[in-house]
Structure formats: structure tokens, C-alpha cells
Short mmCIF file of C-alpha atoms in Angstrom, two decimals:
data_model
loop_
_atom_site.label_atom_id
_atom_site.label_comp_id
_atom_site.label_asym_id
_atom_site.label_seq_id
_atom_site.Cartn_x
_atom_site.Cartn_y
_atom_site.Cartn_z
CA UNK A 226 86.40 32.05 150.46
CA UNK A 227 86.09 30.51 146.78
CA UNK A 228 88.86 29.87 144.87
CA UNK A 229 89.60 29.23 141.33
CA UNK A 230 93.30 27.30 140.11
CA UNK A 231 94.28 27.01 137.14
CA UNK A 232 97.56 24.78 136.92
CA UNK A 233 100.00 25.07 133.61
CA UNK A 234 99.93 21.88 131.27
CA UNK A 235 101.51 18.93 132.00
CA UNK A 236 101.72 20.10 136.00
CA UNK A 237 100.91 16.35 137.00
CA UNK A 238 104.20 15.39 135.84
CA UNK A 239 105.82 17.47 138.42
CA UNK A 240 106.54 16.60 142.13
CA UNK A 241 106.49 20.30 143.13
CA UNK A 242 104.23 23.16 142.47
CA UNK A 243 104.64 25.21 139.38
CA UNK A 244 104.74 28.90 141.17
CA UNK A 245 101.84 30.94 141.98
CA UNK A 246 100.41 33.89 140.52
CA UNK A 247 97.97 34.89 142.79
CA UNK A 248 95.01 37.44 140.66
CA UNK A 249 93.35 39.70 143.21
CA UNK A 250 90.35 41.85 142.01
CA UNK A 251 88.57 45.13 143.16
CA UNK A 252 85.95 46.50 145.06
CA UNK A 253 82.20 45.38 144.14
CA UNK A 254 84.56 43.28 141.71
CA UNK A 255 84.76 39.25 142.07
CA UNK A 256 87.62 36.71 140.60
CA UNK A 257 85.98 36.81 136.85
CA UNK A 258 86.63 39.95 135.96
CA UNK A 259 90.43 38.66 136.50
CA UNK A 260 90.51 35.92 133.88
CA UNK A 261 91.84 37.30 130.97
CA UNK A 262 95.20 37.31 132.69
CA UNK A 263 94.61 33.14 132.88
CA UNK A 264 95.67 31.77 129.68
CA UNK A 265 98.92 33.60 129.40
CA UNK A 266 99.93 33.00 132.47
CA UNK A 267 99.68 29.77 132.36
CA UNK A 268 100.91 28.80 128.70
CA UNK A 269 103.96 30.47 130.43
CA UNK A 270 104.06 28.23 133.05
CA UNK A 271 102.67 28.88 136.32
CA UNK A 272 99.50 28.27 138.43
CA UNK A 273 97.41 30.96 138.61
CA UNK A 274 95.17 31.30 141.79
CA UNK A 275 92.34 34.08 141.54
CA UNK A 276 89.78 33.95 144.33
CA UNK A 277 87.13 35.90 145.44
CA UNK A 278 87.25 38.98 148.69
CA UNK A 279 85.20 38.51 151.59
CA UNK A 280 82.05 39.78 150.61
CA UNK A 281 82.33 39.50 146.92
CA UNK A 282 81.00 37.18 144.25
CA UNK A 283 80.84 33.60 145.44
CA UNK A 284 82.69 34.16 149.29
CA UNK A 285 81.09 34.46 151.91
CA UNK A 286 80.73 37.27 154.18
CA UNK A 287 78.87 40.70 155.26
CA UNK A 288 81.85 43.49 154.37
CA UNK A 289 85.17 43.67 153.30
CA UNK A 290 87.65 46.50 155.05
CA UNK A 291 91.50 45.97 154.27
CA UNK A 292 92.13 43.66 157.42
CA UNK A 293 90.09 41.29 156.00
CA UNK A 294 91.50 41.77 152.81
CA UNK A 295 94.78 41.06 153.95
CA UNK A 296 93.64 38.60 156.18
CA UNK A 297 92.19 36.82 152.98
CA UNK A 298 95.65 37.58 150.83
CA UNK A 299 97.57 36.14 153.76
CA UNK A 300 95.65 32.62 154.32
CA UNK A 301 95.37 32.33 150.14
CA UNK A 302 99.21 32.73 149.76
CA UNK A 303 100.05 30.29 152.74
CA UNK A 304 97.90 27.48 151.13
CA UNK A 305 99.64 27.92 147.64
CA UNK A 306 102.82 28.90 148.43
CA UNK A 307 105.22 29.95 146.96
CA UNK A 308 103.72 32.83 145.52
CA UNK A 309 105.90 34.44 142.53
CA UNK A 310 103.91 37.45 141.54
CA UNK A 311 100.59 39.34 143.06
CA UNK A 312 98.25 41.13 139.99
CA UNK A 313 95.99 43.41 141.24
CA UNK A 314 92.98 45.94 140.14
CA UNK A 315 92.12 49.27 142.22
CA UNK A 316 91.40 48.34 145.90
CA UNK A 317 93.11 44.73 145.25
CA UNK A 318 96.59 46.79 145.07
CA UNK A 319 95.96 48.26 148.52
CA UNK A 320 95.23 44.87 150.04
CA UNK A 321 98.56 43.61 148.34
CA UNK A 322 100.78 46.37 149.59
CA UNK A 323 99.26 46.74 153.07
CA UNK A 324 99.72 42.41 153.22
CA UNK A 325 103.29 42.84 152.10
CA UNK A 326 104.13 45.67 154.03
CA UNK A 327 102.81 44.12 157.06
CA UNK A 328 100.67 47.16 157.88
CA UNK A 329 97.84 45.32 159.93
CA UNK A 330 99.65 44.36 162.97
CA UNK A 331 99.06 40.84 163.51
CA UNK A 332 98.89 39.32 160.26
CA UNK A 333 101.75 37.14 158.60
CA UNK A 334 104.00 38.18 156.01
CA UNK A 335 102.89 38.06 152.24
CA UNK A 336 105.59 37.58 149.98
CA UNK A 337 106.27 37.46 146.54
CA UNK A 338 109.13 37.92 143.21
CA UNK A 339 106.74 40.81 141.66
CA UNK A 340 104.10 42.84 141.88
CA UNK A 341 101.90 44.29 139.14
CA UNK A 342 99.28 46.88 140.30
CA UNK A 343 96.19 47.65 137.67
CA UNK A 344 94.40 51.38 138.17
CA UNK A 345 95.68 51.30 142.24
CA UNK A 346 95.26 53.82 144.59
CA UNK A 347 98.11 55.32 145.78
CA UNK A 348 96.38 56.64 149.07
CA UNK A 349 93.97 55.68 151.37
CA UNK A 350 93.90 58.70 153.63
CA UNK A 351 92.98 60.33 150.51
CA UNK A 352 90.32 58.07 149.48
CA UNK A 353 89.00 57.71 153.10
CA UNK A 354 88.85 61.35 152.93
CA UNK A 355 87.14 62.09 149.83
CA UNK A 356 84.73 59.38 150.86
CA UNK A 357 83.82 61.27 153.80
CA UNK A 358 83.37 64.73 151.77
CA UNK A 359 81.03 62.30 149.09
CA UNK A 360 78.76 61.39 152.30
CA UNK A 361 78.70 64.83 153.48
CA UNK A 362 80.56 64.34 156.90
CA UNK A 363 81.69 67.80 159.14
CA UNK A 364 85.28 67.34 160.01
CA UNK A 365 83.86 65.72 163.49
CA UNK A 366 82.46 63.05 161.83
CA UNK A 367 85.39 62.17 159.18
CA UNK A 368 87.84 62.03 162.74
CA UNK A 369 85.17 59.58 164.26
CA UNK A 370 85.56 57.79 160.93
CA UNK A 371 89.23 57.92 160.86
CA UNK A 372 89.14 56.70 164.35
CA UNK A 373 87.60 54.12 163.55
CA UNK A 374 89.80 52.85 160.95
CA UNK A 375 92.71 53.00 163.02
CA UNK A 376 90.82 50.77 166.00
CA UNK A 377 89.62 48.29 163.33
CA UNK A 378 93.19 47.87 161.45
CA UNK A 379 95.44 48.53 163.97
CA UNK A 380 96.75 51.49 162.43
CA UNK A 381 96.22 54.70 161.46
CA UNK A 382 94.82 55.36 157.87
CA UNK A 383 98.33 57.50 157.28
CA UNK A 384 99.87 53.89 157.55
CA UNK A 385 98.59 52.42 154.28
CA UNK A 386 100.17 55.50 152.07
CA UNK A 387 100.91 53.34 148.95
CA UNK A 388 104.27 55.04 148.02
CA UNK A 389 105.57 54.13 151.20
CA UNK A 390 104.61 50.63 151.38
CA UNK A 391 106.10 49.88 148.11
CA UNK A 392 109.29 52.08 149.62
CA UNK A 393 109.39 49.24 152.60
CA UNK A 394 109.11 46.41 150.61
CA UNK A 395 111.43 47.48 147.16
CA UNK A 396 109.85 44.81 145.09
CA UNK A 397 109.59 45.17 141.32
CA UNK A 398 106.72 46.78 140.82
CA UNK A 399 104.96 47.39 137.38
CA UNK A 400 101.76 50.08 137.32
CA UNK A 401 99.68 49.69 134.44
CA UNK A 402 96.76 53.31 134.64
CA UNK A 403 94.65 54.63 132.13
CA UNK A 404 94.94 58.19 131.49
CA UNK A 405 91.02 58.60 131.51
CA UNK A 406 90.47 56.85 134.20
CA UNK A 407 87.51 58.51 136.19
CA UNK A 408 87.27 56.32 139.62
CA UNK A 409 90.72 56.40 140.13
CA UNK A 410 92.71 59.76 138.55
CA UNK A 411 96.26 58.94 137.23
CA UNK A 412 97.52 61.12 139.94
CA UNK A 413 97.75 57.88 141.71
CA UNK A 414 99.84 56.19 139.29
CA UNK A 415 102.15 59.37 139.23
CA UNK A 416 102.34 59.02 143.29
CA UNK A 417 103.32 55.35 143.35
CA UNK A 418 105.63 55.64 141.23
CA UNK A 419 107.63 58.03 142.91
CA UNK A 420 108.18 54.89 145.59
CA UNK A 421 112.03 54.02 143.62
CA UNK A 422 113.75 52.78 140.62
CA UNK A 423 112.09 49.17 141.31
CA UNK A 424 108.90 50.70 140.23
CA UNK A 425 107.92 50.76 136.12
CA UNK A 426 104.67 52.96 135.55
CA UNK A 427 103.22 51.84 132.01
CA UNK A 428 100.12 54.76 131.12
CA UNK A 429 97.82 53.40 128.90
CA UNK A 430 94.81 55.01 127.01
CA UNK A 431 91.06 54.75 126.43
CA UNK A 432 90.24 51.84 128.84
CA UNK A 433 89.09 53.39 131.67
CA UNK A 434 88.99 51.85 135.02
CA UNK A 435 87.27 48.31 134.39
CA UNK A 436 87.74 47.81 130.79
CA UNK A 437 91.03 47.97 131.39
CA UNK A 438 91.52 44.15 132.43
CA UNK A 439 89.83 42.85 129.26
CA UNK A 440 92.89 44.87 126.94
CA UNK A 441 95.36 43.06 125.18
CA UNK A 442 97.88 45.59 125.92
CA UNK A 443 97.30 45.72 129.40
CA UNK A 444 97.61 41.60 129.15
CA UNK A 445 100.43 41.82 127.33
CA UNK A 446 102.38 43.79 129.71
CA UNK A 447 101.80 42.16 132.89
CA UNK A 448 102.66 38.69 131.26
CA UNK A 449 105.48 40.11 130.36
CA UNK A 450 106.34 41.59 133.41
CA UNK A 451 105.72 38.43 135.51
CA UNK A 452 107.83 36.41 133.72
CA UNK A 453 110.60 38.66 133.60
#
């Protein structure tokens, strides 16, 4: 995998680590399309790791499937350790909830302080099943498919239901959506949200799904959010 760190000033005059923000991107997305989030993050104080998926920009790899991704999440976290907050965008939030929740039997434990989720999903049943109905599969095929999921992550897709990850792991959780957002409807917002009290949902407007990591706002509250 390639890695980018970006350590706060003057973090060669410390004998520990300044804490990790770890920046985990989308699908067909790669560790760039993070960096907006850099600069504050680090005038605040902390390293900030982004890196990119299996498969994606500069890593290596033939396909990317949440074990991997949490396989990935897991090994990142254990080299830069500790790990105060996870930021994620779309299929990076269900990588980050199913490594936290410790839904892939097998993997270690991903911790972290906070969690800020960017235009998640909130299901993956759902999305596994609207996938299928995009491709034109007869409810035969979409139970070979969902069979399949459950032999490759050693659950069952019902497993990774977003509101109930975040219900097992009660971390504070910020949700920053669009309203317009076309690839992922803020339905999903509206569902993860529902996980507790712990969780903040923050709508926003006229970003979309992408643009929405390049917005000040959207900047603005995460920052704020991770330091706390």
C-alpha cells in the first residue's frame, strides 16, 4: 500500500507521536482526493496519515472487497498507532465501521477517539442489492452473489448494517451528507444516525457526492469535530 504522512510542525521536538488521524477515501477514489482535510489538521496538531485502498491510485493490487479494506485499515492503524480519529468518504465509512466493529472475523481491532463519516452508506445489503438489480441479476443469481459475500468476509452481508455497527461500537460519530447527493441518497445519513445520541448528522447543500471534500464547510466541521 502507499502512504502519505503528514506530521504537525515542530513534531521532531517530540519523543512520542503526535496522534493520528487516519484519512480514508472511496471507491474508484485514491488518498488525493482526501487532502484538503491536511492542513487543518495538522496546524491543529496531529499527524495525518491518508493512504491509498488496495486497488486504488498508487497501491497495489487487482480488487478491493471490504476484507481487504479492513485488512488495509487494520495494518495502517497498527503501524501509526495511536489512532485518534478515522475521516472517511462513501465506501471508506463502511471499511471504518466494519474494522471497528470487528465484523470480518479474523481481523484485529481498529480503534479510535472519533469518527467522522463523509456521504457513507448506511447499508450494504442495500447497496449489494441494488447492485444486483443495476446488473440485471434474477433473485437466483443475487443469492449466489450474496453467498458469496458471506464466504469471502466471513459474514453475512446483513452483518455490515451501518446503524448497527456504530450501535456496537458508541463512538462519537459526526455525518457530514449532502442533500443532493445522487450516488449515495441522504436516506443513508437519516439511517445512521438513528445508531444513538453519540451520533451528530450535519446535512449540507449543493456539493454533491465528490465535491463535497473540496468544501470549506464540510472542512470546517470535521476539524472541528476531531479536535473536540
Amino acid at each position: 500500500m502507499t502512504a502519505y504522512v503528514f506530521e504537525p510542525e515542530g513534531a521532531e521536538d517530540f519523543a512520542d507521536p503526535a496522534p493520528t488521524v487516519l484519512l480514508l477515501h472511496g471507491w474508484t477514489s485514491e488518498a488525493a482526493f482526501m487532502t484538503a482535510f491536511v492542513a487543518p489538521l495538522t496546524g491543529a496538531g496531529f499527524r495525518v496519515v491518508a493512504y491509498d485502498l488496495p486497488a486504488h491510485g498508487s497501491s497495489t493490487g487487482s480488487e478491493l472487497n471490504l476484507p481487504l479494506g479492513v485488512a488495509s485499515v487494520a495494518a495502517v492503524a497498527r503501524a501509526f498507532a495511536p489512532i485518534h480519529a478515522i475521516v472517511t468518504h462513501s465506501f471508506g465509512g463502511a471499511i471504518a465501521l466494519a474494522a471497528m466493529a470487528q465484523s470480518v472475523p479474523g481481523q484485529p481491532a481498529v480503534t479510535a477517539t472519533r469518527l467522522a463519516m463523509i456521504a457513507a452508506p448506511s447499508s450494504m445489503t442495500q447497496i449489494t442489492r441494488q447492485f444486483g438489480a443495476t446488473i440485471g441479476l434474477g433473485r437466483r443469481g443475487q443469492a449466489a452473489l450474496e453467498r458469496r459475500i458471506h464466504v469471502v468476509a466471513g459474514n453475512p452481508v446483513e452483518a455490515f448494517e451501518g446503524r448497527d455497527q456504530l450501535q456496537a461500537i458508541r463512538l462519537p460519530t459526526l455525518l457530514v451528507h449532502c442533500r443532493d447527493d445522487r450516488e449515495l441518497e441522504f436516506r443513508h445519513a437519516e439511517a445512521l444516525a438513528k445508531a444513538g445520541p453519540f451520533v451528530t448528522l450535519e446535512p449540507v447543500k449543493g456539493f454533491g457526492h465528490r465535491r463535497i471534500l473540496q468544501a470549506r464547510p464540510v472542512v470546517e466541521k470535521v476539524t472541528r469535530f476531531v479536535i473536540g
